[in-house]
Backbone as a ProteinNet text record, in pm:
[ID]
protein_1_A
[PRIMARY]
MKNPADEVSRAYDVWADSYDTQVNATRDLDAVVLRSLDPALFRGDVLEIGAGTGKNTEWLAPRARSLLALDGSEGMLKRARQRPGVEHVRFIQHDLRQRWPTPDEAHDAVVCNLVLEHIDDLSFIFAEAKRVLRPGGCFFICELHPFRQLQGSQARFLNPETNTTEYVRCHLHDVSEFLDAMARAGLVLARARDWRDPGAEKTAVPRLFSLLMMKPW
[TERTIARY]
-6000.6	-5877.6	-5879.3	-5843	-5841.5	-5728.1	-5756.2	-5653.4	-5578	-5445.4	-5370.8	-5379.6	-5376.2	-5383.4	-5518	-5626.4	-5758.3	-5767.7	-5705.7	-5706.7	-5636	-5523.9	-5450.3	-5532.2	-5590	-5670	-5789.4	-5856	-5970.8	-5927.8	-5812.5	-5762.7	-5736.9	-5675.9	-5648	-5775.3	-5876.9	-6006	-6062.3	-6049.8	-6098.6	-6012.5	-5882.9	-5787.9	-5793.3	-5842.3	-5830.1	-5877.7	-5992.3	-6050.1	-5968.9	-5888.9	-5811.9	-5661.6	-5618.4	-5476.4	-5394.6	-5445.5	-5369.7	-5378.1	-5464.7	-5485	-5436.2	-5432	-5380.6	-5229.9	-5179.4	-5035.9	-4963.2	-4861.8	-4791.1	-4652.5	-4553.8	-4418.1	-4356.5	-4392.8	-4339.5	-4388.3	-4516.7	-4574.5	-4508	-4490	-4436	-4289.6	-4210	-4069.7	-4056.9	-4143.3	-4139.4	-4161	-4251.8	-4275.4	-4150.6	-4081.1	-3956.7	-3851.1	-3842.5	-3742	-3759.5	-3880.6	-3902.3	-3871	-3910.9	-3891.4	-3746.1	-3662.1	-3519.9	-3444	-3509.9	-3444.5	-3441.2	-3354.2	-3344.7	-3471.4	-3549.9	-3673.4	-3649.9	-3527.5	-3497.6	-3516.6	-3511.1	-3532.9	-3674.2	-3765.6	-3907.8	-3968.2	-3886.7	-3936.5	-4002.9	-3978	-4030.6	-4163	-4180.1	-4302.3	-4282.3	-4362.7	-4342	-4454.6	-4417.4	-4512.9	-4496.8	-4605.4	-4604.2	-4685.3	-4622	-4694.5	-4719.7	-4843.9	-4882.1	-4899.7	-4978.1	-4992.9	-5066.5	-5149.4	-5222.4	-5312.5	-5311.1	-5396.2	-5333.1	-5219.5	-5161.2	-5069.6	-5017.3	-4929.7	-4805.6	-4755.5	-4641.1	-4685.4	-4801.2	-4855.4	-4868.1	-4914.2	-4933.1	-4800.7	-4690.9	-4559	-4504.7	-4528.9	-4477.1	-4549.9	-4680.7	-4764.5	-4713.9	-4681.4	-4638.6	-4497.7	-4424.2	-4286.2	-4274	-4370	-4363.3	-4431.4	-4378.8	-4445.5	-4577.3	-4576.8	-4699.1	-4682.5	-4793.7	-4789.1	-4902.8	-4867	-4961.9	-4948.7	-5058.2	-5056.6	-5142.9	-5081.2	-5150.2	-5163.8	-5273.8	-5290.6	-5398.6	-5386.6	-5485.3	-5612.9	-5609	-5723.5	-5797.3	-5921	-6000.3	-6031.1	-6042	-6065.9	-5951.9	-5828.9	-5713	-5707.7	-5735.1	-5731.7	-5839.2	-5952.1	-6057.4	-6004.1	-5928.4	-5867.9	-5761.3	-5682.2	-5575.3	-5630.8	-5741.5	-5801	-5849.6	-5869.2	-5920.1	-5809.6	-5685.5	-5574.2	-5561.2	-5512	-5496.3	-5382.9	-5401.7	-5295.6	-5275	-5371.1	-5352.6	-5449.3	-5502.5	-5606	-5555	-5427.5	-5375.3	-5320.8	-5326.1	-5274.5	-5374.2	-5323.8	-5407.9	-5401.9	-5515.1	-5524.6	-5591	-5528.7	-5585.1	-5575.7	-5687.6	-5683.4	-5626.2	-5524.2	-5456.8	-5383.9	-5390.5	-5314.4	-5169.7	-5079.6	-4940.3	-4867.5	-4926.8	-4864.5	-4891.6	-4977.7	-5008.5	-4937.1	-4915.5	-4847.3	-4906.9	-4822.2	-4870.6	-4930.3	-5035.2	-5108.5	-5039.9	-4918.9	-4843	-4742.8	-4711.5	-4625.6	-4479.7	-4403.4	-4259.1	-4196.3	-4096.3	-4014.9	-4100.3	-4203.8	-4295.1	-4265.6	-4172.9	-4153.1	-4005.2	-3983.1	-3848.1	-3817	-3920	-3900.5	-4016.3	-3984.2	-4084.2	-4059.3	-4166.3	-4156.8	-4242.8	-4184.8	-4252.8	-4223.8	-4325.9	-4307	-4400.5	-4343.5	-4418.6	-4517.1	-4466.5	-4549.5	-4501	-4370.4	-4315.6	-4324.8	-4355.8	-4380	-4508.6	-4592.2	-4716.7	-4704.4	-4586.2	-4563.1	-4470.6	-4515.1	-4433.1	-4319.2	-4348.9	-4251.3	-4187.9	-4074.8	-4006.4	-3956.2	-3918	-3857.3	-3952.3	-4082	-4178.5	-4181.3	-4182.3	-4188	-4065.7	-3947.7	-3825.5	-3818.8	-3865.9	-3867.1	-3963.5	-4078.4	-4173.8	-4117.9	-4049.7	-3987.4	-3887.3	-3806.8	-3709.7	-3781.8	-3892.6	-3966.1	-4019.5	-4078.6	-4148.4	-4056.1	-3933.6	-3840.8	-3770.7	-3749	-3663.4	-3517.1	-3427.9	-3285.4	-3242.3	-3170.1	-3128.7	-3229.8	-3347.9	-3451	-3418.3	-3490.7	-3461.8	-3580.8	-3548.1	-3646.7	-3611.2	-3702.4	-3678.8	-3775.6	-3723.1	-3808.6	-3771.7	-3870.3	-3849.9	-3943.3	-3886.6	-3964.4	-3937.4	-4031.3	-4009	-3884.1	-3793.7	-3665.4	-3686.2	-3621.1	-3633.5	-3596	-3503	-3467.2	-3587.2	-3667.2	-3790.1	-3888.8	-3898.7	-3989.1	-3946.9	-3816.8	-3767.3	-3801.4	-3823.1	-3864.9	-4017.2	-4087	-4232.4	-4312.5	-4245.8	-4319.5	-4381	-4499.6	-4563.8	-4676.4	-4731	-4841.5	-4960.9	-5011.2	-5127	-5199.3	-5325.5	-5404.5	-5519.1	-5575.4	-5692	-5816.2	-5884.9	-6005.6	-6118.1	-6165.7	-6268.2	-6401.9	-6422.7	-6549	-6553.9	-6437.6	-6433	-6355.5	-6284.3	-6198.9	-6091.8	-6045.1	-5938.4	-5824.6	-5704.3	-5589.4	-5594.5	-5583.8	-5586.5	-5449.2	-5398.6	-5267.8	-5287	-5211.2	-5221.3	-5120.4	-5165	-5078.4	-4946.3	-4836.1	-4706.2	-4610.9	-4498.5	-4393.4	-4260.4	-4178.8	-4045.8	-3947.3	-3878.9	-3774.6	-3642.9	-3540.4	-3408.1	-3358.4	-3263.9	-3205.3	-3144.5	-3085.2	-3024	-3125.3	-3251.9	-3355.3	-3381.1	-3381.4	-3398.7	-3281.7	-3161.5	-3043	-3037.2	-3078.4	-3078.9	-3182.4	-3302.5	-3406.2	-3360	-3289.3	-3235.1	-3135.4	-3042.9	-2939.4	-3000.5	-3096.8	-3158.3	-3237.9	-3292	-3367	-3274.3	-3146.8	-3052.9	-3049.8	-3093.6	-3086.7	-2955.1	-2912.9	-2784.2	-2808.7	-2747.1	-2764.1	-2691.1	-2763.8	-2703.4	-2684.6	-2776.5	-2768.1	-2849.6	-2798.5	-2869.9	-2857.2	-2964.9	-2958.8	-3054.5	-3009.7	-3095.7	-3146.5	-3272.2	-3335.3	-3386.1	-3334.2	-3378.2	-3473.9	-3546.6	-3635.8	-3555	-3612	-3540.2	-3487.2	-3358.4	-3297.8	-3254	-3279.5	-3243.6	-3092.3	-3042.9	-2900.7	-2863.4	-2733.8	-2684.9	-2707.8	-2713.4	-2734	-2880	-2970.8	-3112.3	-3136.2	-3228.5	-3263.9	-3330.6	-3286.1	-3349.3	-3496.7	-3575.2	-3717.2	-3739.5	-3667.3	-3685	-3551.1	-3557.5	-3439.3	-3483.8	-3392.5	-3426.8	-3317.1	-3360.1	-3268.8	-3305.9	-3206.5	-3223.7	-3147.1	-3216.5	-3156.8	-3177.5	-3090.8	-3098.2	-3107.2	-3179.6	-3178.5	-3064.8	-2973.1	-2857.9	-2901.6	-2818	-2842.3	-2819.8
263.6	328.3	334.4	450.8	466.5	385.7	326.7	257.4	362.5	380	483.7	470.1	345.2	325	371	340.3	384.9	536.5	597.6	742.6	808	752.8	804.9	785.5	668	639.9	733.4	759.4	851	991.6	1034.6	1167.6	1175.9	1072	1072.8	1056.9	990.8	985	1126	1207.1	1345.4	1428.4	1403.5	1480.9	1445.3	1328	1272	1366.1	1428.4	1509.6	1635.3	1681.6	1804.9	1780.5	1655.5	1625.7	1674.5	1656.5	1689.8	1837.3	1912.4	2051.8	2152	2116.7	2208.7	2225.9	2343.6	2369.8	2274.3	2203.4	2102.6	2080.5	2153.4	2144.8	2008	1942.5	1809.3	1708.1	1710	1621.1	1643.3	1769.7	1801.1	1759.4	1783.1	1743.6	1591.7	1523.9	1377.4	1320.6	1380.5	1334.6	1353.5	1464.9	1490.4	1386.3	1352.3	1256.7	1122	1068.8	937.5	940.2	1046.8	1056	1079.5	1110	1128.2	994.9	887.9	757.9	691.2	595.1	517.8	434.1	456.2	379.8	228.8	188.6	45.5	-26.3	47.9	-12.8	-67.8	-17	-47.6	-118.1	-190.5	-259.7	-393.1	-444	-575.1	-567.1	-656.3	-661.4	-571	-465.6	-359.4	-359.5	-334.8	-314.5	-172.1	-95.9	39.3	39.2	76.1	82.5	229.3	257.5	395.9	472.1	416.5	474.1	606.9	632.4	758.5	779.7	901.8	934	892.7	825	769	861.2	966	1057.9	986.2	889.2	809.9	682.7	632.9	515	540.4	659.2	695.5	691.7	728.2	725.4	583.4	504.9	368.4	274.7	294.1	197.4	162.7	260.9	224.2	166.8	175	127.2	-13.4	-52.5	-181.1	-291.8	-413.3	-530.4	-554.5	-540.7	-547	-452.3	-402.1	-306.4	-334	-359.7	-375	-253	-180.8	-57.3	-73	-52.3	-66.2	69.2	88.5	207.6	179.1	244	223.7	302.6	403.9	492.3	458.5	417.6	388.5	516.5	628.7	755.6	793.7	770.6	799.6	703.9	576.5	478.8	506.8	557.8	593.4	695.5	791.7	891.8	827.7	739.3	675.4	595.4	527.6	444.5	527.5	657.7	744.6	802.4	774.9	831.8	760	831.7	768.7	667.8	560	462.2	364	355.7	264.8	146.7	120.5	16.8	-121.4	-148.5	-281.6	-289.4	-179.3	-178.2	-244.8	-328.1	-386.5	-295.6	-237.9	-150.4	-227.7	-227.2	-297.5	-207.7	-191.6	-121.2	-216.7	-171	-260.6	-180.3	-228.2	-172.9	-219.1	-127.1	-163.4	-219.8	-208.3	-265.5	-414.9	-467	-608.9	-673.1	-803.4	-874.7	-836.3	-797.7	-748.8	-862.3	-833.2	-936.7	-975.7	-1028.5	-1071.8	-1177.7	-1275.3	-1386.1	-1345.3	-1435.8	-1416.7	-1406.5	-1319.8	-1305.2	-1290.8	-1205.6	-1185.1	-1057.7	-974.3	-842.9	-812.8	-731.5	-686.5	-550.7	-478.3	-346.7	-317.6	-252.9	-200.3	-50.4	27.3	173.5	227.5	318.9	371	520.7	603.8	748.9	817.5	895.7	976.8	892.4	782.6	687.3	666.2	657.1	601.1	693.6	821.5	905.7	862.2	785.8	738.6	597.6	538.6	401.6	404.8	346.3	345.1	244.6	124.4	15	3.2	66.7	60.6	-79.2	-153.5	-284.9	-377.1	-367.5	-452.7	-419.3	-290.7	-248.3	-298	-281.6	-323.8	-476.1	-546.2	-692.1	-742	-677.9	-716.7	-687.9	-574.9	-544.5	-652.7	-693.8	-801.2	-930.4	-960.9	-1085.1	-1089.9	-979.7	-984.3	-959.1	-913.3	-886.6	-1013.6	-1020.6	-1124.4	-1086.9	-1184.3	-1151.3	-1053.1	-949.7	-846.4	-734.9	-748.2	-645.9	-524	-412.9	-288.3	-241.8	-173.3	-109.7	38.1	121.8	266.3	335.6	423.7	504.8	651.5	738.4	882.9	938.5	1006	1046.2	1191.6	1249.7	1380	1371.3	1467	1460.5	1475.8	1390.2	1403.6	1542.2	1609.4	1745.8	1838.8	1818.9	1897.4	1867.2	1738.3	1701.1	1765.3	1773.7	1836.6	1985.5	2043.2	2183	2198.6	2086.3	2091.4	2057	2019.6	1984	1844.8	1828.9	1698.1	1707.6	1593.8	1592.2	1667.2	1761.6	1840.3	1894.3	1926.5	1974	2059.7	2136.8	2217.4	2131.7	2103.3	2022.6	2104.4	2063.4	2142.7	2143.9	2045.8	2039.1	2137.6	2165.6	2253.9	2382.3	2386.1	2500.8	2524.5	2416	2423.8	2331.9	2359.4	2275.6	2149.7	2035.6	1907.2	1841.8	1794.9	1729.7	1577.9	1508.6	1363.4	1303	1204	1140.2	1096	1125.7	1088.6	1047.3	989.6	944.4	999.1	1046.1	1095.2	979.3	960.1	858.3	926.4	903.5	952.2	876	936.3	868.4	735.2	732.3	608.6	496.5	529.7	426.1	359.8	439.4	383.2	291.8	337.5	258.4	130.6	139.1	20.6	-80.1	-31.8	-121.4	-188	-114	-169.6	-281	-254.4	-352.8	-478.4	-460.9	-577.1	-661.2	-596.9	-671.3	-743.1	-707.3	-771.2	-707.6	-581.2	-508	-430.5	-397.1	-330.7	-193.3	-90.2	45.4	63.7	113.8	143.4	293.2	373.8	518.2	588.2	699.4	783.2	928.2	1005.3	1144.5	1231.3	1353.8	1457.9	1543.8	1589.8	1667.2	1799.7	1909.1	2043.6	2098.5	2202.5	2267.1	2322.3	2324.7	2377.7	2518	2536.9	2668	2698.9	2607.5	2633.1	2626.7	2704.7	2702.7	2571.3	2538.2	2416.2	2419.3	2539.3	2552.2	2532.6	2525.3	2505	2363.1	2348.8	2216.3	2137.6	2015.4	1937.2	1911.6	1903.8	1871.6	1720.4	1644.6	1500.7	1429.9	1302.1	1218.7	1086.3	1024.8	898.8	796.2	671.4	557.6	459	412.9	303.1	185.2	74.6	-44.2	-163.8	-261.9	-382.1	-505.1	-605.4	-736	-818.5	-868.5	-941.5	-1064.4	-1098.4	-1219.3	-1342.1
10588.2	10541.2	10388.7	10334.9	10189.9	10128	10013.8	9936.6	9855.5	9878.5	9806.2	9655.4	9605.3	9460.7	9406.9	9478.9	9436.7	9439.7	9541.2	9553.6	9434.5	9394.8	9278.8	9151.7	9135	9015.1	9005	9118.2	9115.6	9075.5	9125.2	9088.1	8938.2	8883.2	8739.7	8657.4	8711.5	8642	8623.9	8728.9	8722	8627.9	8630.8	8551	8402.8	8370.1	8234.9	8125	8141.5	8034.8	8004.8	8100.5	8079.1	8080.8	8097.7	8112.5	7993.2	7874.3	7754	7716.5	7780	7739.4	7843	7969.9	8070.5	8054.8	8086.8	8080.4	8174.2	8121.4	8201.7	8139.9	8191.8	8137.5	8161.7	8271	8300.9	8198.1	8169.9	8067.8	7932.8	7895.4	7763.3	7750.6	7854.8	7848.9	7847.7	7922	7922.4	7782.7	7707.5	7570	7484.6	7504.5	7430.7	7465.2	7593.8	7639.6	7570.2	7571.2	7510.3	7361.3	7295.5	7151.3	7112.3	7209	7181.1	7178.3	7222	7227.6	7090.3	7076.4	6953.1	6936.5	6832	6813	6805.5	6772.3	6761.8	6894.8	7005	7137.2	7150.8	7070.7	7088.4	6967	6892.2	6774.1	6805.6	6923.8	6959.1	7031.9	7128.5	7209.1	7331	7339	7437.5	7540.2	7665	7774.1	7823.8	7822.3	7877.8	8006.7	8117.4	8244.8	8279.3	8318.7	8343.7	8213.8	8123.6	7989.1	7989.6	8090.1	8097.1	7976.9	7924.8	7809.5	7677.2	7683.9	7562.4	7485.2	7551.4	7478.4	7426	7503.7	7458.3	7386.7	7420.6	7353.1	7203.4	7169.5	7028.7	6952.9	7020.1	6955.4	6948.1	7052.5	7057.3	6960.9	6945.6	6873.7	6733.5	6648.4	6513.1	6506.6	6615.2	6617.1	6674.8	6756.4	6825.8	6745.9	6759	6700.5	6772.1	6904.4	6984.1	7101.6	7152.6	7263.2	7360.1	7485.1	7594.4	7682.9	7706.6	7784.3	7909.1	8025.1	8152.9	8222.1	8291.7	8375.2	8478.7	8593.1	8699.1	8679.7	8593.9	8573.9	8444.6	8457.1	8338.3	8261	8332.5	8265.3	8173.3	8218.7	8134.7	8015.4	8039.8	7931	7826	7869.6	7773.6	7673.9	7723.6	7635.8	7545.9	7603.7	7526.6	7409.9	7431	7325.8	7206.8	7227.4	7121.3	7033.8	7068.1	6990.8	6857	6756.1	6624.8	6625.1	6550.3	6530.8	6643.6	6737.6	6851.4	6845.4	6728	6716.3	6757.9	6738.5	6771.1	6913.7	6988	7126	7219.8	7310.4	7416.7	7536.8	7574.1	7690.8	7804.5	7920.9	8036.7	8159.8	8229.6	8358	8462.4	8534	8627.4	8734.3	8856.8	8968	8952.6	8926.1	8896.4	9017	9134.4	9255	9266.3	9177.9	9174.5	9055.1	9062.6	8954.4	8820	8726.4	8597.8	8514.7	8439.5	8365.2	8234.4	8247.4	8130	8175.3	8091.3	8132.7	8151.5	8211.2	8223.9	8084.9	8074	7952	7825.9	7836.3	7723.5	7645.3	7695.7	7635.2	7612	7508.5	7475.9	7538.8	7579.6	7642.3	7736.3	7846.9	7940.2	7951.6	7937.7	7938.9	8052.7	8130.4	8249.6	8259.7	8238.7	8238.1	8336.9	8427.1	8523.2	8603.1	8654.3	8727.8	8871.1	8888.3	9011.9	9131.7	9111.3	9228.1	9299.7	9230.8	9291.2	9350.6	9341.9	9388.5	9509.6	9618.2	9739.6	9729.5	9682.6	9679.3	9541.2	9522.8	9393.7	9362.9	9465.5	9443	9367.8	9394.2	9324.4	9174.9	9141.4	9001.3	8925.5	8985.1	8917	8905	9007	9000.8	8893.9	8881.1	8778	8637.9	8624	8494.6	8457.4	8553.7	8529.4	8490.2	8557.9	8531.4	8390	8342.6	8213.5	8095.3	8121.1	8011.6	7965	7836.1	7780.3	7804.5	7807	7819.8	7710.5	7752.6	7659	7642.2	7706.7	7696.4	7780.7	7755.3	7825.2	7908.5	8017.5	8104.6	8108.2	8058	8054.8	8148.3	8235	8319.9	8302.7	8312	8314	8420.3	8519.3	8635.6	8674.4	8748.2	8809.2	8895.3	8877.3	8946.4	9098.1	9179	9324.6	9375.4	9308.6	9350.2	9338.1	9235.2	9217.5	9330.3	9364.1	9472	9603.9	9627.9	9749.5	9753.4	9635.9	9628.2	9636.5	9649.6	9664.5	9541.8	9432.8	9310.6	9323.6	9268.7	9258.3	9156.4	9118.8	9022.6	9080.3	9005	9048.7	8926.2	8942.4	8829.4	8879.5	8788.6	8820.3	8800.8	8910	8905.3	8841.3	8723.5	8654.2	8727.7	8816.6	8889	9003.8	9064.3	9182.6	9156.8	9040.9	9006.8	9113.5	9172.7	9272.8	9230.6	9280.1	9250.4	9334.9	9270.5	9340.1	9329.1	9440.8	9445.3	9449.5	9364.6	9357.5	9455.2	9530.4	9630.3	9567.2	9634.3	9579.5	9691.3	9650.1	9741.4	9691.3	9783.5	9747.8	9749.6	9636.4	9626.7	9590.8	9671.1	9634.8	9512	9439.6	9325	9368.1	9486.3	9535.6	9550	9578.5	9589.8	9455.1	9349.4	9215.8	9180.5	9209.1	9176.1	9259.2	9385.1	9469.5	9421.5	9383.7	9331.2	9202.9	9119.4	8995.8	9026.3	9119.4	9151.9	9213.1	9301.5	9367	9269.1	9165	9063.5	8966.1	8967.6	8875.2	8737.7	8729.1	8603.7	8597	8476.4	8455.8	8394.2	8451.1	8401	8268.5	8169.3	8039.6	8019.6	8076.7	8057	8164.7	8215.6	8311.5	8267.4	8284	8239.8	8319.3	8349.4	8405.4	8290.6	8302.6	8195.1	8251.3	8193.4	8231.6	8125.9	8164.8	8069.4	7952.1	7833.1	7717.1	7743.1	7716.9	7736.1	7877.6	7970.7	8110.4	8129	8224.5	8256.1	8324.5	8316.6	8380.2	8530.7	8589.3	8733.4	8774.6	8677.4	8709.1	8757.9	8849.9	8898.9	8786.9	8757.2	8650.4	8679.4	8573.6	8591	8597.8	8515	8504.6	8514	8542.7	8524.6	8464.9	8390.7	8323.2	8341.6	8340.3	8347.4	8237.7	8165.1	8070.3	8124.5	8149.8	8210.9	8120.6	8134.8	8053.3	8142.2	8093.7	8158.5	8096.8	8178	8121.8	8041	7945.2	7865.9	7953.2
[MASK]
+++++++++++++++++++++++++++++++++++++++++++++++++++++++++++++++++++++++++++++++++++++++++++++++++++++++++++++++++++++++++++++++++++++++++++++++++++++++++++++++++++++++++++++++++++++++++++++++++++++++++++++++++++++++++

């Protein structure tokens, strides 16, 4: 039986060389979302899960006191390590479904972008975020909107080896699943937002949604 995590990692290994250059409105809007946040949230010790090619790592690195970046795909991390200004970042290949390689209460912020559609068990991710955060720390997620998934959207790319569209294994999570995982982990919602494409009408289905959560003091 195929390991779903390995299957996702292999897909991203193939995608890595073209991830930053292929047209991808979801990737581009996600970068805008993170950069719209108050940089003060990320001045301390930051953990980024699902760092990918480092599009957000590059923005976080000069703002954080320390930055640990995890991803399941070594191909994506290879690209991330080549970005400017990330020399002090610790990059580790890691299956995010397993206990994260960092101690309890070691971080002031955990950042997770375009990752959770590939994770079946949300409760583990939220529980791990709670474990590694210091009291008062924040957990930020930005994900493909479930409404988009219901319309058939998911992570996909043009495989340069076969010139065919390849779909990356994903899981549909209702918004209520995210909120339930947050509540069970003991995190507190600070902000929630739907994100539409620039210039889109209010009636358009959002592309992304984000949650900013805090670990209580």
